[in-house]
C-alpha positions as MATLAB code, in Angstrom:
seq = 'MSELKPCYSVERCNLVEHVPLSTPFAITLAPSTACIFKCCYCPHSIPGTPFVKKNMMWDTFTKIVEQIQEFDTKLKAIHIQGMGEPLINKDLPKMIAYIKERDIADQLNLITNGALLTKQYSLNLIASGLDTIKISLQGLTAEKYYETSRYRINMQKLIDDIAFLYKNKKKCQIYVKVADISLDEGDKEKFFKTFTPISDRANLEYIRPMYDGINYEERNIVKTPGVNIYAQYHPSFEVCSMGFFMMYINSMGDVYPCCNYRDPAGWGNIHSKTLRNIWNSDTRKDFLKMMVRKERYHQDKYPICTTCYMPDAMLKIEDNLNSLQENDLL';
ca = [
     -11.002   12.944  -17.366;
     -10.806   11.069  -14.767;
     -13.794    8.094  -14.154;
     -14.823    7.803  -10.618;
     -13.605    4.384   -9.567;
     -11.538    3.476   -6.432;
      -7.946    3.364   -6.929;
      -7.283    0.403   -6.632;
      -7.336   -2.498   -9.962;
     -11.071   -3.563  -10.473;
     -10.444   -6.741  -12.022;
      -9.862   -9.301   -8.852;
     -10.714  -12.680   -8.479;
     -12.048  -14.463   -5.707;
      -9.070  -15.581   -3.735;
     -10.346  -18.278   -2.314;
     -10.649  -19.858   -5.346;
      -6.721  -19.885   -5.847;
      -5.176  -20.863   -2.804;
      -2.309  -21.739   -2.016;
      -0.322  -19.533   -4.648;
       3.109  -21.097   -5.701;
       3.996  -17.645   -6.447;
       2.509  -14.114   -4.644;
      -0.194  -12.095   -6.756;
       1.889   -8.731   -5.573;
       4.885   -8.222   -3.812;
       5.111   -4.432   -1.871;
       8.715   -2.566   -1.900;
       9.384    0.094    0.277;
      12.214    2.488   -1.347;
      11.970    4.533    1.916;
      10.339    4.177    5.313;
      10.979    7.617    6.078;
       8.540   10.521    5.143;
       7.658   14.157    5.323;
       4.121   14.017    6.158;
       2.740   13.112    9.926;
      -0.444   11.851    9.147;
      -2.786   11.940   11.958;
      -3.958    7.913   10.836;
      -0.561    6.706   10.421;
       2.273    5.743   12.365;
       4.639    8.492   11.599;
       2.488   10.479   13.754;
       3.374    8.449   17.006;
       6.312   10.209   19.128;
       9.179    8.727   18.732;
       8.242    6.631   15.452;
       8.768    2.979   16.537;
      10.560    1.425   13.049;
      13.759    2.955   11.257;
      13.861    5.329    8.963;
      15.668    4.764    6.260;
      16.143    4.300    2.336;
      16.099    1.292    0.295;
      20.301    0.753   -0.846;
      20.480   -0.273   -3.821;
      22.178   -3.348   -3.625;
      18.788   -4.676   -1.659;
      17.309   -3.421   -4.442;
      18.613   -5.805   -6.751;
      18.658   -8.859   -4.502;
      14.820   -8.245   -4.367;
      14.814   -8.286   -8.034;
      17.090  -11.215   -8.308;
      15.258  -13.099   -6.293;
      11.453  -12.584   -7.559;
      12.913  -13.459  -10.497;
      13.005  -17.093   -9.118;
       9.432  -17.788   -8.561;
       7.322  -19.970  -10.989;
       5.242  -16.513  -12.365;
       5.610  -13.761  -12.994;
       3.511  -11.545  -10.337;
       0.237   -9.703  -11.184;
       1.712   -6.427   -9.467;
       4.509   -4.559   -8.167;
       3.599   -1.624   -5.479;
       6.008    0.961   -4.838;
       4.936    2.288   -1.141;
       4.626    1.129    1.572;
       5.781    2.379    5.155;
       7.034    5.834    3.472;
       7.450    7.889    0.705;
       9.038    6.401   -1.914;
       9.825    9.881   -3.679;
      12.181   10.385   -0.754;
      14.721    7.974   -2.277;
      16.630    9.319   -5.455;
      17.413    6.245   -6.948;
      13.433    5.613   -7.221;
      13.125    6.170  -11.550;
      15.991    4.133  -11.904;
      14.631    1.148   -9.441;
      10.998    1.321  -11.645;
      12.874    1.279  -14.804;
      15.409   -2.007  -13.453;
      12.060   -3.751  -12.761;
      10.103   -3.209  -15.658;
      13.063   -4.342  -17.866;
      12.915   -7.585  -16.405;
       9.095   -8.133  -16.859;
       8.093   -9.398  -13.946;
       5.138   -7.889  -12.985;
       1.839   -7.162  -15.098;
       1.447   -4.014  -13.313;
       3.918   -1.735  -11.414;
       2.404    0.741   -9.456;
       3.209    3.761   -7.524;
       1.839    6.015   -4.483;
       3.021    8.405   -3.219;
       1.852   11.513   -1.443;
       3.186   14.088   -4.529;
       4.545   16.664   -2.547;
       8.018   16.257   -3.736;
       6.851   16.151   -7.162;
       8.690   18.331   -9.908;
       8.307   18.960  -13.364;
      11.548   16.462  -13.650;
      10.942   14.359  -11.227;
       7.522   13.648  -12.890;
       8.778   12.882  -16.519;
      11.713   10.256  -14.907;
       8.809    8.659  -13.544;
       6.980    8.411  -16.636;
       9.904    7.247  -18.688;
      10.787    4.731  -15.962;
       7.913    2.723  -17.710;
       5.450    3.182  -14.260;
       1.961    1.701  -15.050;
       0.132    4.347  -12.501;
       0.958    6.557  -10.205;
      -1.954    6.910   -7.273;
      -1.483   10.338   -5.678;
      -2.867   10.891   -1.858;
      -4.115   14.183   -1.272;
      -4.858   15.379    2.860;
      -7.125   18.223    1.755;
      -7.684   20.794   -0.536;
      -6.296   23.925    1.259;
      -2.723   24.214    3.147;
      -4.489   24.991    6.189;
      -6.528   21.308    6.031;
      -3.121   19.917    4.935;
      -1.124   21.064    7.866;
      -4.116   19.600    9.792;
      -3.975   16.348    8.748;
      -0.138   15.948    8.097;
       1.560   18.718    9.846;
       3.534   19.392    6.536;
       2.921   22.785    4.591;
       1.940   22.302    1.353;
       1.875   24.703   -1.520;
      -1.739   23.618   -2.818;
      -1.376   25.418   -5.957;
       1.933   24.020   -6.988;
       0.840   20.318   -6.131;
      -2.234   20.992   -8.342;
       0.050   22.718  -11.194;
       2.412   19.348  -10.636;
      -0.469   16.638  -10.470;
      -1.431   18.884  -14.047;
       2.204   18.220  -15.999;
       2.198   14.823  -14.640;
      -1.216   14.018  -16.837;
      -0.107   15.945  -19.178;
       2.578   14.154  -19.583;
       1.616   10.933  -18.796;
       1.981    8.708  -21.869;
       0.704    5.117  -21.096;
       0.862    5.477  -17.626;
      -2.835    6.242  -15.552;
      -3.167    8.975  -13.228;
      -5.170    8.343   -9.812;
      -6.077   10.980   -7.378;
      -7.866   10.323   -4.046;
      -8.291   12.131   -1.007;
      -8.441   11.368    2.593;
     -12.082   11.771    3.622;
     -11.057   13.257    7.388;
      -9.504   16.191    5.792;
     -12.274   17.362    3.568;
     -14.852   19.980    4.628;
     -18.601   20.794    3.835;
     -18.521   21.305   -0.181;
     -14.852   19.822   -0.540;
     -16.186   16.605   -2.386;
     -17.268   18.545   -5.115;
     -14.118   20.819   -5.068;
     -11.924   18.410   -5.293;
     -13.958   16.101   -8.192;
     -14.533   19.520  -10.063;
     -10.361   20.132   -8.978;
      -8.963   17.155  -10.158;
     -11.132   14.896  -12.679;
     -10.108   16.886  -15.373;
      -6.136   16.369  -14.543;
      -6.135   12.339  -13.942;
      -7.469    9.345  -15.107;
      -9.802    8.363  -11.652;
     -10.457   10.308   -8.657;
     -12.135    9.348   -5.619;
     -12.324    9.460   -1.671;
     -10.947    7.312    0.742;
     -12.678    6.647    3.899;
     -10.027    6.156    6.648;
     -10.386    3.602    8.977;
      -8.396    2.567   11.846;
      -5.685   -0.180   10.794;
      -2.588    0.162   13.690;
      -2.614    0.491   17.165;
      -0.818    3.413   19.363;
      -2.857    6.023   17.329;
      -5.450    7.171   19.153;
      -7.982    7.360   16.414;
     -11.168    8.346   18.426;
      -8.956   11.540   19.649;
      -8.548   12.363   15.790;
     -12.433   11.711   15.024;
     -11.682    8.790   13.328;
     -14.277    5.774   14.169;
     -14.081    2.404   13.618;
     -17.404    1.258   11.212;
     -17.778   -2.182   11.208;
     -18.076   -4.237    7.795;
     -16.657   -0.733    6.004;
     -13.235   -0.762    4.558;
     -11.938    2.311    3.014;
     -13.322    1.986   -0.454;
     -16.665    1.807    1.613;
     -17.268   -1.475    0.448;
     -19.800   -3.488    2.572;
     -18.129   -6.551    3.677;
     -18.874   -9.529    6.338;
     -15.864   -9.328    9.113;
     -12.635  -10.757    8.020;
     -12.275  -13.405   10.391;
      -9.044  -14.498    8.104;
      -6.909  -11.944    7.407;
      -5.540  -12.875    3.826;
      -2.904  -10.759    3.113;
      -0.574  -13.158    3.462;
      -2.034  -15.665    1.117;
      -0.957  -13.288   -1.766;
       1.328  -10.692   -1.231;
       4.167  -10.031    0.863;
       5.532   -6.414    1.902;
       9.414   -5.898    1.510;
      10.667   -2.918    4.250;
      13.860   -0.589    3.395;
      16.482   -3.060    5.157;
      14.721   -6.411    3.163;
      12.870   -7.356    6.198;
       9.096   -9.265    5.084;
       6.110   -8.955    6.033;
       3.099  -10.569    5.146;
       1.159   -7.381    5.599;
       2.287   -3.794    5.525;
       2.357   -2.912    9.165;
       4.741   -1.001   10.507;
       6.166   -3.610   12.706;
       7.329   -7.331   11.678;
       4.573   -9.335   13.085;
       5.057  -12.776   12.162;
       9.199  -12.519   11.295;
       9.400  -14.212    8.488;
      12.661  -13.081    7.658;
      14.888  -11.028    5.755;
      16.205  -11.397    1.598;
      19.806  -10.899    2.744;
      19.401  -14.322    4.850;
      16.924  -16.264    3.060;
      15.377  -15.998   -1.050;
      11.339  -14.199   -1.161;
      10.690  -17.907   -2.110;
      12.640  -20.241    0.131;
      10.169  -17.535    2.725;
       7.151  -17.742    0.610;
       7.422  -22.295    1.312;
       8.666  -22.326    4.197;
       7.253  -23.374    7.474;
       7.513  -20.220    9.511;
       5.147  -18.729    6.700;
       2.690  -21.672    6.498;
       2.194  -21.953   10.896;
       1.195  -18.352   10.257;
      -1.269  -18.853    7.344;
      -2.759  -22.014    9.281;
      -3.127  -19.955   12.330;
      -5.515  -17.269   10.157;
      -7.020  -20.613    8.892;
      -7.927  -21.667   12.155;
      -9.536  -17.949   13.231;
      -7.092  -17.887   16.645;
      -5.453  -14.298   15.106;
      -7.449  -12.669   18.132;
      -7.025  -15.559   20.602;
      -3.221  -17.103   20.704;
       0.126  -15.079   21.981;
       2.982  -16.707   19.094;
       1.573  -13.301   17.160;
       1.315  -10.477   19.016;
       0.654   -7.407   16.700;
      -2.208   -9.306   14.580;
      -4.349   -9.283   18.114;
      -4.174   -5.367   17.911;
      -4.807   -5.086   14.311;
      -7.834   -3.416   12.104;
      -5.905   -3.654    8.894;
      -7.735   -6.430    7.467;
     -11.621   -4.925    7.602;
      -9.864   -1.653    6.431;
      -7.929   -2.869    3.938;
      -9.361   -5.930    2.216;
     -11.548   -5.873   -0.658;
     -14.716   -8.448   -0.777;
     -12.572  -10.758   -3.316;
     -10.533  -11.242   -0.464;
     -12.152  -13.118    2.061;
     -11.002  -16.396    3.366;
     -13.238  -16.715    5.643;
     -14.611  -20.085    4.461;
     -11.110  -21.415    3.859;
      -9.807  -24.485    5.861;
      -6.318  -25.940    7.153;
      -6.619  -28.731    4.831;
      -7.250  -26.393    1.514;
      -3.448  -25.213    2.558;
      -1.682  -28.675    1.695;
];
């Protein structure tokens, strides 16, 4: 039976007390940058989708894992998600087992839309050793799903697949969340009634503007100052803290400071630089210094950052680095 908690770790430290980090707290891997959905709030809905849609090759994946092992300590978490649907990559269960066997992270988490789940795929994912599977819903009816994601879902099959996953989960935690914009009147109660019996956590996710190139107003998605997607109230994030504690690696091995669909910082690629070298590089340090100087909206070296709303939408209260000084990075 579900707890009504957000679908992220609630045991977070105050980041400002720990930076600079010799090892990132978390790394996000994208096994695929392709997706079967075109959610109205996601870059996959942009005509011509301005990024490569590709599955991660096995040699790229193993090189990433090998390089993670070079850090001083274990990661707190590896998140299998990114700008795409992980289940599209049929090597996914093997990838997860490969990571788990090497004991390089305290938590191994998967975020999926769940549409490609089958009984066998679910059993393979559970057997791989995942700690959590987080399923993002785009409505409670086939009609609402299509309106939000342009995908024709069999809603009863999806519910049955999640129920099967929960029944066979062993130690794995199953979280289910639903986008608030895809709910009609009365659907909130229906969501909790349907999914609390077949998940360990269930909650709403409040969609906020994050990327340029998407007309959010046209989709009735408004920017609510000081409120993130978890409905947490917080001061404005003058410093985007993502690059201080995490790295995102796309399916081709490009390394970003965040989960944007475009490279905001030019940190490099794992085929030409190691993750440890990237983490300790002057390129990354210069990027962080720009953030600490609160120049994100007032510079032209990193133009993608000037139009990005992701920090206020995604970051949690404990991630606030507004008080950090440049000398604190030395």
